[in-house]
Coordinates of C-alpha atoms and ligand atoms in Angstrom, one line a residue:
X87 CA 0.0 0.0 0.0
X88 CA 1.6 3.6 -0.7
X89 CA 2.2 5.4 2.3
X90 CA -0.3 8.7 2.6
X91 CA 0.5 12.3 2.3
X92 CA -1.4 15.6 2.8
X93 CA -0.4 18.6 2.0
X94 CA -2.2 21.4 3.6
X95 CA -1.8 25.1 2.3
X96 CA -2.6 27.5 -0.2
X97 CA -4.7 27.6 -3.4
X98 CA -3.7 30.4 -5.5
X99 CA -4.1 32.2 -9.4
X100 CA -0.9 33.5 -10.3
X101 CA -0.9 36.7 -12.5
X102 CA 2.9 36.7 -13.8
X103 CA 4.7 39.3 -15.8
X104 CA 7.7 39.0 -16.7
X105 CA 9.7 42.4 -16.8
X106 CA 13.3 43.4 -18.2
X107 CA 14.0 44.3 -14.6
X108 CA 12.0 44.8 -11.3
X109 CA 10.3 47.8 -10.9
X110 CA 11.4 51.0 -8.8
X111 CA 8.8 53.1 -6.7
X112 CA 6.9 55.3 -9.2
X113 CA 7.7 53.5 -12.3
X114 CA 6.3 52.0 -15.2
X115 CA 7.5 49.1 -17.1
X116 CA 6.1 47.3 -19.9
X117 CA 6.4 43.6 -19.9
X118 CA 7.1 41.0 -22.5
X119 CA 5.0 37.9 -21.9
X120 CA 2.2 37.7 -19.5
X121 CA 0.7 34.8 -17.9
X122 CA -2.0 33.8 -15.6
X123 CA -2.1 30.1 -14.5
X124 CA -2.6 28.1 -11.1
X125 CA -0.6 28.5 -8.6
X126 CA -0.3 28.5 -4.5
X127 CA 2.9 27.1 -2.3
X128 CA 0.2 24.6 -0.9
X129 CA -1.0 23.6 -4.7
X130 CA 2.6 23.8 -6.0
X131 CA 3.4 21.7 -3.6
X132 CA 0.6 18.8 -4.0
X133 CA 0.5 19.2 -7.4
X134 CA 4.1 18.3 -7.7
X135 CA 3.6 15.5 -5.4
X136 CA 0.3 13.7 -7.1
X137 CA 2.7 14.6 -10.5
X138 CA 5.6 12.7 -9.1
X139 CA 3.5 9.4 -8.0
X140 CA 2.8 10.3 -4.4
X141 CA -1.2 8.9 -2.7
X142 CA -1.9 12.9 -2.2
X143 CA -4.7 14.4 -0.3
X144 CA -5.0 18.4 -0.2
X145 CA -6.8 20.4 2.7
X146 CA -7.0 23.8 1.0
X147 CA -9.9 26.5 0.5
X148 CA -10.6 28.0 -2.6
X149 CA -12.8 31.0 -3.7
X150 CA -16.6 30.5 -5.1
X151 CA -15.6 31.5 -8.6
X152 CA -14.9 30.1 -12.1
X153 CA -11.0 30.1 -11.1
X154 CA -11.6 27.4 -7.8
X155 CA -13.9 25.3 -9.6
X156 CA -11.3 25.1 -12.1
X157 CA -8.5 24.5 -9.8
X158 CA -10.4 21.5 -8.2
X159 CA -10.3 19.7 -11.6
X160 CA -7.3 20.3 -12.4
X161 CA -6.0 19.0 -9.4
X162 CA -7.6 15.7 -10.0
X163 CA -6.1 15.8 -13.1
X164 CA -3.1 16.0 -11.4
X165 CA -3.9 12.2 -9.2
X166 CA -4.9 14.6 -6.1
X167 CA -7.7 13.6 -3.6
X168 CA -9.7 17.2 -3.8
X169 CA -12.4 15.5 -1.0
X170 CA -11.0 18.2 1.7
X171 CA -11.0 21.3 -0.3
X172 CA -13.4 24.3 0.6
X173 CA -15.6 26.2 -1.7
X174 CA -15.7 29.6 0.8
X175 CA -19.1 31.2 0.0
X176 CA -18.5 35.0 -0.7
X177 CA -15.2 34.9 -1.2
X178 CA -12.7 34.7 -4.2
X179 CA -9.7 32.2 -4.4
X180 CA -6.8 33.5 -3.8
X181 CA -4.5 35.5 -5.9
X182 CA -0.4 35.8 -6.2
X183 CA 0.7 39.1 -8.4
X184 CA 4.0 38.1 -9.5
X185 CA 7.2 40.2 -11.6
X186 CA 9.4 38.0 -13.0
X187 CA 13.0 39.8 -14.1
X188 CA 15.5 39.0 -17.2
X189 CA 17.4 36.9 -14.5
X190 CA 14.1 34.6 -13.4
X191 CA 13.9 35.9 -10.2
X192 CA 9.9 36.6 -8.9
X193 CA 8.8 39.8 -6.4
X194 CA 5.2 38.2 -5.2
X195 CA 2.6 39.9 -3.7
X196 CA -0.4 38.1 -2.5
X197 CA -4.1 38.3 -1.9
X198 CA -4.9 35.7 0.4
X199 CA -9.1 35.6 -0.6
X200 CA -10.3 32.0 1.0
X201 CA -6.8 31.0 2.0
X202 CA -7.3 32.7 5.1
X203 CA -10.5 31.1 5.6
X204 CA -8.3 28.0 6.4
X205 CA -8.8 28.6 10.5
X206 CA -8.6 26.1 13.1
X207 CA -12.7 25.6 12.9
X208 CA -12.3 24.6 9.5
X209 CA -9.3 22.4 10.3
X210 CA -10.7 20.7 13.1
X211 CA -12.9 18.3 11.7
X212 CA -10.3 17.0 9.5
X213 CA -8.3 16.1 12.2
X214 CA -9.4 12.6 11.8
X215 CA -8.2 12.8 8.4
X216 CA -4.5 14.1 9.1
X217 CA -3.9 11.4 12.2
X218 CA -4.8 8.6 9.3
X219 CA -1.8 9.8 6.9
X220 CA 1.5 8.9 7.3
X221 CA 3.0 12.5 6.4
X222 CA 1.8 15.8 6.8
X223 CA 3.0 19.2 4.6
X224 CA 2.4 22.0 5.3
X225 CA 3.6 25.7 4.2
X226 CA 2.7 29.6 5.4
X227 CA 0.1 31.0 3.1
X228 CA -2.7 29.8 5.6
X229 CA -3.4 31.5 8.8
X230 CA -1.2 29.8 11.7
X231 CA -4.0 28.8 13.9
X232 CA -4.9 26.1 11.9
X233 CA -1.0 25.4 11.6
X234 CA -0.6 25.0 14.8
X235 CA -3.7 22.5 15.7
X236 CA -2.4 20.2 12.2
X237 CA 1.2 20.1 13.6
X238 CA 0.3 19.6 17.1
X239 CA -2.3 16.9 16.0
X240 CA -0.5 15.5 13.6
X241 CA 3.2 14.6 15.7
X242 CA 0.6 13.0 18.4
X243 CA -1.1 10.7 16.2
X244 CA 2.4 9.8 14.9
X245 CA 2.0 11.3 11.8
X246 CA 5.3 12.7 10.0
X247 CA 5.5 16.6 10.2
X248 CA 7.6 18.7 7.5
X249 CA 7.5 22.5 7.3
X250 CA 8.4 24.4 4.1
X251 CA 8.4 28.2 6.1
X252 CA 7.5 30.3 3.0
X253 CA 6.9 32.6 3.3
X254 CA 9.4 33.6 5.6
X255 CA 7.7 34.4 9.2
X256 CA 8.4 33.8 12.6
X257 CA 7.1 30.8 14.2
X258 CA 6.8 29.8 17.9
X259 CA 9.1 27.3 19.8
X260 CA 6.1 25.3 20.5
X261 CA 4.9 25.0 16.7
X262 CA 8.8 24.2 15.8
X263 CA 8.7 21.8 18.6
X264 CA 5.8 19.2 16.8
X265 CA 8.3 19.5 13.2
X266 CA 10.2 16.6 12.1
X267 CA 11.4 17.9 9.2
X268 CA 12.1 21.7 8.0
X269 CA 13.1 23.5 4.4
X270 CA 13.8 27.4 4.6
X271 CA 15.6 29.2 2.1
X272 CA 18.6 31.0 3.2
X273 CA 15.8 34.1 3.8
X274 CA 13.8 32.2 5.7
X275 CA 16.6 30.1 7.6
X276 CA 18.1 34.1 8.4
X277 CA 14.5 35.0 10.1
X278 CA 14.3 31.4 12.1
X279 CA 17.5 31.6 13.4
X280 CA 19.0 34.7 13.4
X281 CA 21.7 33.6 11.3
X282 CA 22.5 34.9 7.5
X283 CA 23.5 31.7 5.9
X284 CA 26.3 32.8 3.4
X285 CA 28.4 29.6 3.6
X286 CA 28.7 25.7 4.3
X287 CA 29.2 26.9 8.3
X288 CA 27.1 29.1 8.6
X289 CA 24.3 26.8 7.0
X290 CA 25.5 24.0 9.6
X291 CA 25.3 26.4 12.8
X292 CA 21.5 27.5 11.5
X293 CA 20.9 24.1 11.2
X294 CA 21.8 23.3 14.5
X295 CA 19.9 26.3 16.1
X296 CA 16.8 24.3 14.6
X297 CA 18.1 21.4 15.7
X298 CA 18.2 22.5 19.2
X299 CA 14.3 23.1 18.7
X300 CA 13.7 19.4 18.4
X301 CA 13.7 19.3 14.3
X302 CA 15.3 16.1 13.7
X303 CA 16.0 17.3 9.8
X304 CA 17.1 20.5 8.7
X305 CA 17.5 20.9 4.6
X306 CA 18.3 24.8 4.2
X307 CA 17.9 25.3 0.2
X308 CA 20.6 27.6 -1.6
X309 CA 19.4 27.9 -5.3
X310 CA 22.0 26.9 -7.6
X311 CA 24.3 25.7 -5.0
X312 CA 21.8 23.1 -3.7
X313 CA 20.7 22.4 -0.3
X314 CA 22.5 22.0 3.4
X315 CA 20.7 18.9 4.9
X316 CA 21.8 18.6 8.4
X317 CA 20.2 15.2 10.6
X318 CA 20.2 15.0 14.1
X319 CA 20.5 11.1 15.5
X320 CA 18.6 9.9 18.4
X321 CA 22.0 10.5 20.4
X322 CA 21.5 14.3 19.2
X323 CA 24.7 13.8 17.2
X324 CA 24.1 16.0 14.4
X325 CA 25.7 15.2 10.7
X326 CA 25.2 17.4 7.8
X327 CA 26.4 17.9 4.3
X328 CA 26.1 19.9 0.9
X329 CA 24.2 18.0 -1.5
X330 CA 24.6 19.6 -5.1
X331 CA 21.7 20.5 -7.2
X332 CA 21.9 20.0 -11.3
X333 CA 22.7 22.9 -13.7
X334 CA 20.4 24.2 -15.8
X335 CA 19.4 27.4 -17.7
X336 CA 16.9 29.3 -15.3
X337 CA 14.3 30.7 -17.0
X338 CA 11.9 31.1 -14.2
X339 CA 11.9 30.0 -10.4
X340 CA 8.5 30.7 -9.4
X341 CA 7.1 27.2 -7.9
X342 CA 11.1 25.7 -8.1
X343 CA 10.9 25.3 -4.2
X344 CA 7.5 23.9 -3.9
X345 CA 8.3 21.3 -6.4
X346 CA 11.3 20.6 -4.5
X347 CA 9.3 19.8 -1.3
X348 CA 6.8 17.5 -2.9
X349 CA 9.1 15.4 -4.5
X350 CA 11.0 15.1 -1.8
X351 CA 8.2 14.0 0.7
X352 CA 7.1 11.6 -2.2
X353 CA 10.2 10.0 -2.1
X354 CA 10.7 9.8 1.8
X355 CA 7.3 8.3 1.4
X356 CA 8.8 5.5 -1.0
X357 CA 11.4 4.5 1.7
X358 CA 14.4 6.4 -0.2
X359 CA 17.1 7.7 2.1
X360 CA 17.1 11.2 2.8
X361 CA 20.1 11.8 0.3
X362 CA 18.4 10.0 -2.8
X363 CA 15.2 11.8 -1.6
X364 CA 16.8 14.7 -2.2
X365 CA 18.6 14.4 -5.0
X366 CA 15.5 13.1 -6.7
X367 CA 13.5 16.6 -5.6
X368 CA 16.8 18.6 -6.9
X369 CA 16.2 17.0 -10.3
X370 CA 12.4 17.9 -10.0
X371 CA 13.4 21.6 -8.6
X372 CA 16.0 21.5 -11.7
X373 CA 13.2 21.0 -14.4
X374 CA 10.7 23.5 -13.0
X375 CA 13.0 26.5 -13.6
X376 CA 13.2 25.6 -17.1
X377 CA 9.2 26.4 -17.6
X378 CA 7.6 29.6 -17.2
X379 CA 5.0 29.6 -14.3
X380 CA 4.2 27.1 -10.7
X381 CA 1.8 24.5 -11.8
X382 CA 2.8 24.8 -16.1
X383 CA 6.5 23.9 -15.1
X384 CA 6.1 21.1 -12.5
X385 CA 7.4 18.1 -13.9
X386 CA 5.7 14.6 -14.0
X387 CA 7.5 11.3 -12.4
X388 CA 8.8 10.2 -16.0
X389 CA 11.1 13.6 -16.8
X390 CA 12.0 13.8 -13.3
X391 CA 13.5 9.8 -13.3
X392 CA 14.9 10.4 -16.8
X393 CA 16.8 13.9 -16.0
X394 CA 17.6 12.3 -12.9
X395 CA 19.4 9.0 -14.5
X396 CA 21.2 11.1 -17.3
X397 CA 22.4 13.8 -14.9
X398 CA 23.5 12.5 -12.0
X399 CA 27.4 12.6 -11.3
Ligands
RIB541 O1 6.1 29.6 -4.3 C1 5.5 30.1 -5.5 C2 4.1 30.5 -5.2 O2 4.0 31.5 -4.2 C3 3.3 31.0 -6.4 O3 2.7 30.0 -7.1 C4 2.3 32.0 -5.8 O4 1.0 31.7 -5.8 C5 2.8 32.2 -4.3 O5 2.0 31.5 -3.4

């Protein structure tokens, strides 16, 4: 039987310009290709799961519009279990404004709309749910209440807890303190921790500050450079390494992350070590920046095993 994730997080329509550069205060800047397509770090981040083979549930809320309804079939198109998703009366799904420059770096502003109907009394009676999976993912698009009773819920029932903290915000010792597993950015790492992460040690010492929170894994991604993934043993003896990502032409990032995360629960869930796990999600990340847009550029299980075999060192 395949092991069961849910991913629990935001639904979102990008609106995505790309731009020669980003914009200053008081300018105006005409754009070269314009795009509007799903998107959401909780969608990215199922979608690229159910993509990559995972058995995906995702607890999300979505607007009463044309755009939500739409969303929901899609995502069965894309092998997810849309059972636990909201329609939110009165309210429209939510929306991610989004400059892409020359370089494929995003500036994203959002709209949270029915995301931030996602409360603890709409959590609640899903508990039941979350306590029969075997992992739980969530992000930080939804409001932390409900955050808060998943994780706490969640690490009592046994379930598996991993945390993608984007976007970056602080979060409470108790909420780190249900996590098993955790994937800032260097950004977001900076604002946990207090530490910039500009190097292999300093990646290790924010590591072990989460560490020290009870976070048995810490994976801090670096973009290009890959990703610091730092375990602590039952013994709290605490081993981490740089594990490369793949090269590739970057054309666009938006999603990369998210894509990263849901492969690499997929393959935790499979029973691959934690360094084939994340290799395998660096291959997925790798592909997505070659596409323009979150859910248009996440790769299915095929591409990713095929970059993976003909690129790996
Ligand atoms: O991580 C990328 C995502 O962030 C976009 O799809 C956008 O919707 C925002 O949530």
């Amino acid at each position: 039987m395949p092991k069961k994730l849910i991913v629990l997080g935001s639904s979102n329509v990008d609106y995505i310009l790309n731009v020669p550069h980003f914009l200053a205060p008081g300018e105006t800047l005409a754009g070269d290709q314009y795009q509007v397509s799903l998107g959401g770090k909780g969608a990215n981040q199922a979608v690229a799961a159910g993509r990559a083979g995972a058995d995906v549930t995702f607890i999300a809320a979505v607007g009463d519009d044309d755009v939500g309804r739409s969303a929901i079939s899609q995502f069965q198109q894309d092998k997810i279990d849309t059972r636990l998703i909201q329609v939110v009366e009165n309210e429209k799904t939510g929306v991610a404004l989004i400059f892409v420059n020359s370089e494929g770096e995003n500036m994203i502003g959002i709209y949270a709309g029915a995301n931030g109907a996602m409360t603890e009394a709409m959590v609640k009676p899903l508990l039941p749910e979350i306590s029969s999976a075997d992992l739980l993912l969530m992000q930080l698009e939804t409001p932390q209440e409900a955050l808060d009773l998943a994780a706490e819920h969640a690490k009592k029932s046994g379930v598996r807890v991993v945390v993608n903290p984007a976007p970056a915000r602080a979060l409470s010792d108790r909420f780190l303190s249900f996590v098993d597993i955790i994937t800032p950015n260097e950004t977001e790492a900076e604002l946990l921790t207090g530490i910039k992460v500009e190097s292999d040690e300093d990646a290790a010492l924010a590591s072990q500050k989460l560490h020290e929170k009870g976070i048995e894994i810490v994976i801090i991604t670096l973009g290009k450079r890959g990703a610091w993934v730092s375990q602590m043993s039952a013994s709290r003896e605490i081993i981490g390494d740089l594990i490369p990502g793949f090269r590739v032409e970057a054309i666009d990032t938006i999603g990369a992350g998210d894509t990263f995360n849901g492969v690499l629960v997929t393959a935790l869930l499979e029973g691959k070590s934690l360094l084939q796990s994340v290799e395998l999600a660096h291959a997925a990340g790798a592909l997505a920046v070659t596409k323009k847009g979150a859910h248009p550029a996440i790769p299915w299980r095929k591409a990713i095993d095929q970059f993976y075999l003909e690129n790996k060192q």
